PDB file of C-alpha atoms in Angstrom:
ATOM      1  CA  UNK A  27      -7.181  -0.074  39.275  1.00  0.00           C
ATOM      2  CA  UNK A  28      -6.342   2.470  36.769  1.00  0.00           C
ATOM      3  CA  UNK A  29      -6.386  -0.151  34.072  1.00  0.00           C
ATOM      4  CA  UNK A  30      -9.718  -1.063  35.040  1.00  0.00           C
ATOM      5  CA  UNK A  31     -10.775   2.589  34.786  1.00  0.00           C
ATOM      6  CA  UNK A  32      -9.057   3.139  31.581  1.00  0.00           C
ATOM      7  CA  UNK A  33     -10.996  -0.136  30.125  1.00  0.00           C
ATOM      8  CA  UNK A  34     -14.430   0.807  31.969  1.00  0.00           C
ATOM      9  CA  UNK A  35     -14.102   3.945  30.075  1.00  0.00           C
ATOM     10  CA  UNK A  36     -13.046   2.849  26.929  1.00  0.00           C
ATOM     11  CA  UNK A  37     -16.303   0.787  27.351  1.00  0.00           C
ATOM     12  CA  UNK A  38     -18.555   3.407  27.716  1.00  0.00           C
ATOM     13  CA  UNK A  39     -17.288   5.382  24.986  1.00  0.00           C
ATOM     14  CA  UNK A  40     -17.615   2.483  22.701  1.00  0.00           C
ATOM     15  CA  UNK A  41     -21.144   1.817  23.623  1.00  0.00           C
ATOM     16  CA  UNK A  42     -22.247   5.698  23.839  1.00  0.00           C
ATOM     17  CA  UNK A  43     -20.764   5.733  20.084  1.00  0.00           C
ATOM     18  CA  UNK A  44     -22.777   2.396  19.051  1.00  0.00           C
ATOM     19  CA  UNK A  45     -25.879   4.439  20.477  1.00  0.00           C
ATOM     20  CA  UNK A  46     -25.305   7.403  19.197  1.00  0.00           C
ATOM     21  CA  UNK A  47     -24.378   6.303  15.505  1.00  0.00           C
ATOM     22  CA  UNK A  48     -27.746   5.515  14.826  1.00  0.00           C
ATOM     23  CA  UNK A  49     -29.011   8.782  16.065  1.00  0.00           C
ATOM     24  CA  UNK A  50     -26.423  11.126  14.011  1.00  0.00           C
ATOM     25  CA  UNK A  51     -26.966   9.406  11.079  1.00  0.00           C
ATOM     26  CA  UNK A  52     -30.804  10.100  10.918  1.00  0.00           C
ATOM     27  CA  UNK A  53     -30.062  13.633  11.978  1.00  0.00           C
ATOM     28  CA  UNK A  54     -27.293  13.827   9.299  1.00  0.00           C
ATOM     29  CA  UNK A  55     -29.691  12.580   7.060  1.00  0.00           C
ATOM     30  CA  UNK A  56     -32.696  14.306   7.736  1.00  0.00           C
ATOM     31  CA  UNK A  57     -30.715  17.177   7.652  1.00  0.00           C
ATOM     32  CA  UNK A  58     -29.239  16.479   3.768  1.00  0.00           C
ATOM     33  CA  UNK A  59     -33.136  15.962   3.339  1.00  0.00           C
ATOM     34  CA  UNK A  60     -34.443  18.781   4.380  1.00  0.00           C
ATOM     35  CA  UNK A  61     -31.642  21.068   2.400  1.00  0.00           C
ATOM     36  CA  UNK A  62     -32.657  18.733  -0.762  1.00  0.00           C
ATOM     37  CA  UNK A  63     -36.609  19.486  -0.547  1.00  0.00           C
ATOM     38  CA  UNK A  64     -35.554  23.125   0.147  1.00  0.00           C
ATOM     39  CA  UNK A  65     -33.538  23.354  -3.203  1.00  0.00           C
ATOM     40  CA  UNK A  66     -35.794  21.147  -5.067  1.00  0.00           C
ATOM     41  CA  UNK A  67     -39.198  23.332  -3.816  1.00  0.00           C
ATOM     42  CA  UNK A  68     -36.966  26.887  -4.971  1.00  0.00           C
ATOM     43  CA  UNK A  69     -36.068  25.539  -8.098  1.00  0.00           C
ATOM     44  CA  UNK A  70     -40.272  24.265  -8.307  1.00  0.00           C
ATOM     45  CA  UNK A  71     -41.157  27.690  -7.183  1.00  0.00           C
ATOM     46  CA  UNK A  72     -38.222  29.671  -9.589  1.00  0.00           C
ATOM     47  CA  UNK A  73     -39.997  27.391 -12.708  1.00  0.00           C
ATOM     48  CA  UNK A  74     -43.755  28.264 -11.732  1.00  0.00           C
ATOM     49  CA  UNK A  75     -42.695  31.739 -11.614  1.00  0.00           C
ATOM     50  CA  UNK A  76     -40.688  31.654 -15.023  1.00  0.00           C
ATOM     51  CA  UNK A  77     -44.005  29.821 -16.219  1.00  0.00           C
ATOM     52  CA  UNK A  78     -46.322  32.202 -15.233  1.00  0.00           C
ATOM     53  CA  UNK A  79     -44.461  35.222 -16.611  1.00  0.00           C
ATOM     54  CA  UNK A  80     -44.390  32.964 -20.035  1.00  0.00           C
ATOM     55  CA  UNK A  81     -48.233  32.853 -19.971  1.00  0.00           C
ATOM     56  CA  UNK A  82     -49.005  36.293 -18.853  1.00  0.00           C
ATOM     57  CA  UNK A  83     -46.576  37.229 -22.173  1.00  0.00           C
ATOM     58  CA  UNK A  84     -48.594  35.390 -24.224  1.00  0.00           C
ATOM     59  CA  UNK A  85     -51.761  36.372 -22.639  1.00  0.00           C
ATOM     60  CA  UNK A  86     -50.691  39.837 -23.573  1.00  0.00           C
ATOM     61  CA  UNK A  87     -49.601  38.861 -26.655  1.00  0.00           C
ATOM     62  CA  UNK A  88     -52.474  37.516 -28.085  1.00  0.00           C
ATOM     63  CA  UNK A  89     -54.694  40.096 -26.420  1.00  0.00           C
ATOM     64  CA  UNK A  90     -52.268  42.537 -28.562  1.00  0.00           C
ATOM     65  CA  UNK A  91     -53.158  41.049 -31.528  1.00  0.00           C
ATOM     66  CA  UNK A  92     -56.713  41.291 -31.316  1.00  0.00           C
ATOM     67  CA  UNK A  93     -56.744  44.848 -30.494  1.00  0.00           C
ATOM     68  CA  UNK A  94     -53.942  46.104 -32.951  1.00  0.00           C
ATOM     69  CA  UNK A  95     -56.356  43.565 -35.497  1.00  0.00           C
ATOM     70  CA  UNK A  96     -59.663  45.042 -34.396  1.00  0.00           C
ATOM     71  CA  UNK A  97     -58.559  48.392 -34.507  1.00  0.00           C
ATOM     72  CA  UNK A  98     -57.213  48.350 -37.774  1.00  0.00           C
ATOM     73  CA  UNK A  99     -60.547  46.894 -39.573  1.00  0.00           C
ATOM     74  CA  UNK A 100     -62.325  49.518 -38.148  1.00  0.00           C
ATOM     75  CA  UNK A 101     -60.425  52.090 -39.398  1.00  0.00           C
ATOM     76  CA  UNK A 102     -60.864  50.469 -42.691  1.00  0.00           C
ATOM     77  CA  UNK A 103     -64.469  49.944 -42.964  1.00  0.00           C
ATOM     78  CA  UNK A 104     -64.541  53.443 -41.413  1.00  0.00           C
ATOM     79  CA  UNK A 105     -62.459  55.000 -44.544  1.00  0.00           C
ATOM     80  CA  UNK A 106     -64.515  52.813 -46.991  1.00  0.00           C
ATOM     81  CA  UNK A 107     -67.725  54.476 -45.453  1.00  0.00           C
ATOM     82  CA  UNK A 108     -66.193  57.722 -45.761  1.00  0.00           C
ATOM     83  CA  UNK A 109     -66.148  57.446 -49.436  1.00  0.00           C
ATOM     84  CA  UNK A 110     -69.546  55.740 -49.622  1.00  0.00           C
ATOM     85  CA  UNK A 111     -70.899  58.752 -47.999  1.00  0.00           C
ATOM     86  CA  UNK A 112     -68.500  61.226 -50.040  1.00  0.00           C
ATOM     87  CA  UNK A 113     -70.211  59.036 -53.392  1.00  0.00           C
ATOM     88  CA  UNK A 114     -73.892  59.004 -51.926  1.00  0.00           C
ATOM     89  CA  UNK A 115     -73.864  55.444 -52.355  1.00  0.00           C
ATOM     90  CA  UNK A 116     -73.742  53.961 -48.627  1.00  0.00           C
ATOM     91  CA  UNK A 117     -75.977  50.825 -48.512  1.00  0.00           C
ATOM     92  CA  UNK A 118     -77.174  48.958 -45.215  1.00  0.00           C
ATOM     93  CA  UNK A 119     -75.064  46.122 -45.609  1.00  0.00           C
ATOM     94  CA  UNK A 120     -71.977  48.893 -45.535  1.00  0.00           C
ATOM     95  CA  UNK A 121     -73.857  50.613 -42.657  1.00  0.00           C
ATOM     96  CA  UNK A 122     -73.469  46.803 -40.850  1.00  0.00           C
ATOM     97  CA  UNK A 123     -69.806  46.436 -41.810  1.00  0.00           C
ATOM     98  CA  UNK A 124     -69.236  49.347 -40.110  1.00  0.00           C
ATOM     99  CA  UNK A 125     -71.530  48.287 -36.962  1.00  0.00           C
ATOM    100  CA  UNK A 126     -69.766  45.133 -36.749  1.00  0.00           C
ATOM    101  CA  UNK A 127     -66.391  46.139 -37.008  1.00  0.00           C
ATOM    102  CA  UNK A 128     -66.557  48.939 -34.412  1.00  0.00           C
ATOM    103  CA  UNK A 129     -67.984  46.109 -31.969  1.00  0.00           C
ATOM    104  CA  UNK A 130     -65.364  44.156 -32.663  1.00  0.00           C
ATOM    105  CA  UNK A 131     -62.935  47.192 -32.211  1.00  0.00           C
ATOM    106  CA  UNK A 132     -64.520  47.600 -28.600  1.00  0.00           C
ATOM    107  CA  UNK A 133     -64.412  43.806 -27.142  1.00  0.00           C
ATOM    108  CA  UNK A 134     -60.626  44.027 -28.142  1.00  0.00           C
ATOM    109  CA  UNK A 135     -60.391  47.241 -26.100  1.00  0.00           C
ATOM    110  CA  UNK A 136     -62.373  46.063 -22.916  1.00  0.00           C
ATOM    111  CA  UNK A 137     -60.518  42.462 -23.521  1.00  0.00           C
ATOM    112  CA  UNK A 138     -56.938  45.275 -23.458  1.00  0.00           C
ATOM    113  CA  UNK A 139     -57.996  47.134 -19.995  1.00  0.00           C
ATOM    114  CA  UNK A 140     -57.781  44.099 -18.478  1.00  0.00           C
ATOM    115  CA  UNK A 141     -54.266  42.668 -19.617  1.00  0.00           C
ATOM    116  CA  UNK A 142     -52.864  45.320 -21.253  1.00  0.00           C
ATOM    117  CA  UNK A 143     -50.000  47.731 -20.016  1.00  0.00           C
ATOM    118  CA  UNK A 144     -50.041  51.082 -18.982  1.00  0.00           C
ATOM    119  CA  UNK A 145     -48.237  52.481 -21.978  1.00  0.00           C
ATOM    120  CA  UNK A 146     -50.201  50.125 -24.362  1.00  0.00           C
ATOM    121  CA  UNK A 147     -53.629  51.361 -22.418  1.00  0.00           C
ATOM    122  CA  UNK A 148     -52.486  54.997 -23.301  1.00  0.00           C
ATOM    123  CA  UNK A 149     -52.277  54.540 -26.881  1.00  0.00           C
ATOM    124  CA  UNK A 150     -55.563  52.440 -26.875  1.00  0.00           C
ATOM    125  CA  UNK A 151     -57.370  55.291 -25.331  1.00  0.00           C
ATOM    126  CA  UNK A 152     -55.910  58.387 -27.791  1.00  0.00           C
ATOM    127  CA  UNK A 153     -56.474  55.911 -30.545  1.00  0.00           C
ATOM    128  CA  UNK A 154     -59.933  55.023 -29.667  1.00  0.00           C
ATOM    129  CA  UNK A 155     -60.916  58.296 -28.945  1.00  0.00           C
ATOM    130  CA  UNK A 156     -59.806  59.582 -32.197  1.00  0.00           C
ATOM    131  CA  UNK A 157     -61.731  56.659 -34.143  1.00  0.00           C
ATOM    132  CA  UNK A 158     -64.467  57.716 -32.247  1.00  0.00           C
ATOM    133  CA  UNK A 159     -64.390  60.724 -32.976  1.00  0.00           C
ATOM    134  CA  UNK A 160     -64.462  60.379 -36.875  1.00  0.00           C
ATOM    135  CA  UNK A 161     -67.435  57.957 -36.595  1.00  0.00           C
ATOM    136  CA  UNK A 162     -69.417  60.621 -35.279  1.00  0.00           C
ATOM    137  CA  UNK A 163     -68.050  62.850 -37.755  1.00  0.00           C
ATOM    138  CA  UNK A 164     -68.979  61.034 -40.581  1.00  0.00           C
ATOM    139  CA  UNK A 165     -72.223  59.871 -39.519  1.00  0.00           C
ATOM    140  CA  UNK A 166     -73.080  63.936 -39.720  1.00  0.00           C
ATOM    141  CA  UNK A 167     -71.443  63.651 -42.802  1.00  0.00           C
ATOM    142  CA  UNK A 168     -73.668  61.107 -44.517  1.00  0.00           C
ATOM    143  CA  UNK A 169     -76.730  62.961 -42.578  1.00  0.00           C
ATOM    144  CA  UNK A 170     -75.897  66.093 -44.228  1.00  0.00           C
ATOM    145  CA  UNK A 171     -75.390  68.129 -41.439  1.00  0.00           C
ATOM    146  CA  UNK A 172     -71.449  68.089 -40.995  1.00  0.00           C
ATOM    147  CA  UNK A 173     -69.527  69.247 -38.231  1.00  0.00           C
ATOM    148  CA  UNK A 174     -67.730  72.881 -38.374  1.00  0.00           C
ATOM    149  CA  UNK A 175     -64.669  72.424 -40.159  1.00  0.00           C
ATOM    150  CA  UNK A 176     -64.784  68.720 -40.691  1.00  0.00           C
ATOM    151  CA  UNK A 177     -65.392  68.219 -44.454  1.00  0.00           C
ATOM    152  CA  UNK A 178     -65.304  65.004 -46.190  1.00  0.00           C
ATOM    153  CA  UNK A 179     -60.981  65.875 -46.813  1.00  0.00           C
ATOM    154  CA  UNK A 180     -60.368  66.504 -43.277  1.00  0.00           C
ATOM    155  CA  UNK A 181     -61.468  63.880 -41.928  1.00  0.00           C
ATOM    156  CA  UNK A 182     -59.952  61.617 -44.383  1.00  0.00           C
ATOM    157  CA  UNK A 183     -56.854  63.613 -43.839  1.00  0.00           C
ATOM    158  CA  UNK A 184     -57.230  62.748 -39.544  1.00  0.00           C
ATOM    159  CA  UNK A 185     -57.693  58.825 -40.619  1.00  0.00           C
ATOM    160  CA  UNK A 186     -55.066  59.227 -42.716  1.00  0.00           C
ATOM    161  CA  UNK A 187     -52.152  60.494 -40.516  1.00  0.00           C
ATOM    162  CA  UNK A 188     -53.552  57.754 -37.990  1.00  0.00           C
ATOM    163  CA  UNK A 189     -50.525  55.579 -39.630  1.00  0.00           C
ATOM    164  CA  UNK A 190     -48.048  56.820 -38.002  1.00  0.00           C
ATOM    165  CA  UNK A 191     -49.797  56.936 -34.726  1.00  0.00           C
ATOM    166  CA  UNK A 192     -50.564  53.270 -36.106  1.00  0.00           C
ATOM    167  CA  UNK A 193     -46.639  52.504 -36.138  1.00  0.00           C
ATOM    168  CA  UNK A 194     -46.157  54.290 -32.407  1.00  0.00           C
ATOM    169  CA  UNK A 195     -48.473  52.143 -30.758  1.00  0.00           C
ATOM    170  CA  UNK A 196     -47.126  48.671 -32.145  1.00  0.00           C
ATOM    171  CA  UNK A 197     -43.608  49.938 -31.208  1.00  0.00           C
ATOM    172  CA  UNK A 198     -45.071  50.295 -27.927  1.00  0.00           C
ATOM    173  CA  UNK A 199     -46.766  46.811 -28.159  1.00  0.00           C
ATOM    174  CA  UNK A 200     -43.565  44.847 -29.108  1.00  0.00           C
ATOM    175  CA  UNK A 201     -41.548  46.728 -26.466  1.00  0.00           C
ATOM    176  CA  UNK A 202     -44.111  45.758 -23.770  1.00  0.00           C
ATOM    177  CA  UNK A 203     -43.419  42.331 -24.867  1.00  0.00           C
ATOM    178  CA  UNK A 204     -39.587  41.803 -24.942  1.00  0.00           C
ATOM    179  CA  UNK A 205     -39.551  42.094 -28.686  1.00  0.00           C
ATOM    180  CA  UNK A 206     -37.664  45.103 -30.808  1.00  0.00           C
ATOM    181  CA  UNK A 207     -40.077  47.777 -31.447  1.00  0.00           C
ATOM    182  CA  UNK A 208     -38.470  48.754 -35.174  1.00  0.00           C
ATOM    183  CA  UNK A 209     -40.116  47.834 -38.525  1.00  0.00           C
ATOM    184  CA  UNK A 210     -40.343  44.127 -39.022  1.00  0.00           C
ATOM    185  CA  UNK A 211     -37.293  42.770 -41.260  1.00  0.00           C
ATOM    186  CA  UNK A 212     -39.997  41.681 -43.883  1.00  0.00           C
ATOM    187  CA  UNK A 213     -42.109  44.590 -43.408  1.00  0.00           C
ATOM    188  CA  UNK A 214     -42.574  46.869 -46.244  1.00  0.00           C
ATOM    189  CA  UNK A 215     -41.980  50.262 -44.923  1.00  0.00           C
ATOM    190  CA  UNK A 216     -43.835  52.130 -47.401  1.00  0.00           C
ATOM    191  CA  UNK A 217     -47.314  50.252 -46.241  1.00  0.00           C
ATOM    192  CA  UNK A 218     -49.237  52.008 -44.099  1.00  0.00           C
ATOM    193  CA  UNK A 219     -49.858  49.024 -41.349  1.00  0.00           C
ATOM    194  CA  UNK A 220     -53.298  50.625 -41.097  1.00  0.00           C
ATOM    195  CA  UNK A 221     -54.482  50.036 -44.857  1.00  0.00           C
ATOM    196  CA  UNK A 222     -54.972  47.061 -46.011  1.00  0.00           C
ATOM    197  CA  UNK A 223     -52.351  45.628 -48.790  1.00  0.00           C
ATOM    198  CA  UNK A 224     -53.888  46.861 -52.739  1.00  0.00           C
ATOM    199  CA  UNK A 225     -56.196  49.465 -50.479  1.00  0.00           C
ATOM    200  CA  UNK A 226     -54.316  53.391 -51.677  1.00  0.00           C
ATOM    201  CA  UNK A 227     -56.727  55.417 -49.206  1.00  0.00           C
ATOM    202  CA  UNK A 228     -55.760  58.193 -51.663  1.00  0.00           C
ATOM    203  CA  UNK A 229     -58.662  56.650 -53.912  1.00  0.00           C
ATOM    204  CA  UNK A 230     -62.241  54.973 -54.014  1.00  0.00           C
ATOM    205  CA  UNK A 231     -61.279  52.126 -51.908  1.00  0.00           C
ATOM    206  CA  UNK A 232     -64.975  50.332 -53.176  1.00  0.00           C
ATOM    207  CA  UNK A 233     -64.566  48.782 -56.731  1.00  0.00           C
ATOM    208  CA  UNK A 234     -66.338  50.679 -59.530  1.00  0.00           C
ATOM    209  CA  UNK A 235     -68.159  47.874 -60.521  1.00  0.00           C
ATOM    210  CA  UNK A 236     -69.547  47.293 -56.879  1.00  0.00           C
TER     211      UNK A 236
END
């Protein structure tokens, strides 16, 4: 009798495991699934994230470029004027220089508010400001009718000593970015970064011949 019991149970063990086997496996399984998608979809979501901070870099970046660009022409064509007007020769085609750069200067701001960081925004606005500032001047300038206290030196002396607010705001710019915000290892440090190269803003910047 007990034998029988012992076998009758041994029985239904056996075929409870049979049935069963099937059934832990799939959970087993499903289980060693769903823990793979899991670490599969982080890894997906850890590499869009890593992606995306990549482009908004760049975005930045490139949106640096143009501004610290833009910016700089103007302040150019602005010091060129300057001396056209000092010279009584300014000519319409220097008038449009100046138009077109100063456009250009304000897309690459309005293109910055967008994109651009706080720090980087702050600079953008002081040096925008100041540009604007010494257009207005000058304009009086070349209509004879200067401002108080803003003769033709002074306000070459503000464009001027807009270099090293010049070198401030790309330190700024390269920090915002990751990248070491000292002079560039082939930069020369005695060039203004707001002059163009063979430009000395110290002299007629327009050939004599022109």
């Amino acid at each position: 009798m007990n034998n029988a019991l012992l076998a009758l149970a041994g029985a239904i063990v056996a075929v409870t495991g049979t049935l069963l086997a099937p059934i832990l496996s799939q959970r087993v399984l499903a289980r060693v699934q769903t823990e793979q998608f899991d670490r599969q979809q982080r890894a997906a979501d850890a590499q869009w994230v890593r992606e995306q901070r990549v482009a908004e870099v760049e975005k930045r970046r490139a949106c640096y470029v143009t501004a610290n660009s833009g910016y700089r022409r103007y302040r150019i064509e602005l010091m060129k004027y300057l001396w056209l007007v000092h010279k009584a020769e300014v000519t319409a085609q220097a008038r449009a220089d100046l138009e077109e750069t100063r456009l250009s200067m304000h897309t690459a701001f309005a293109e910055a508010q967008m994109v651009a960081s706080d720090a980087v925004l702050r600079e953008l606005d002081a040096m925008t400001g100041t540009l604007a500032g010494a257009y207005r001047r000058i304009l009086q300038l070349a209509d004879g009718n200067p401002y108080p206290g803003w003769s033709f030196e002074e306000i070459q002396t503000e464009l001027l000593q807009l270099g090293q607010r010049w070198k401030n705001m790309r330190g700024i710019m390269r920090a915002d970015l990751g990248v070491d915000p000292g002079i560039d290892p082939g930069a020369d440090p005695g060039i203004d970064p707001g002059v163009e190269p063979g430009i000395d803003p110290g002299v007629d910047p327009v050939p004599a011949d022109s």
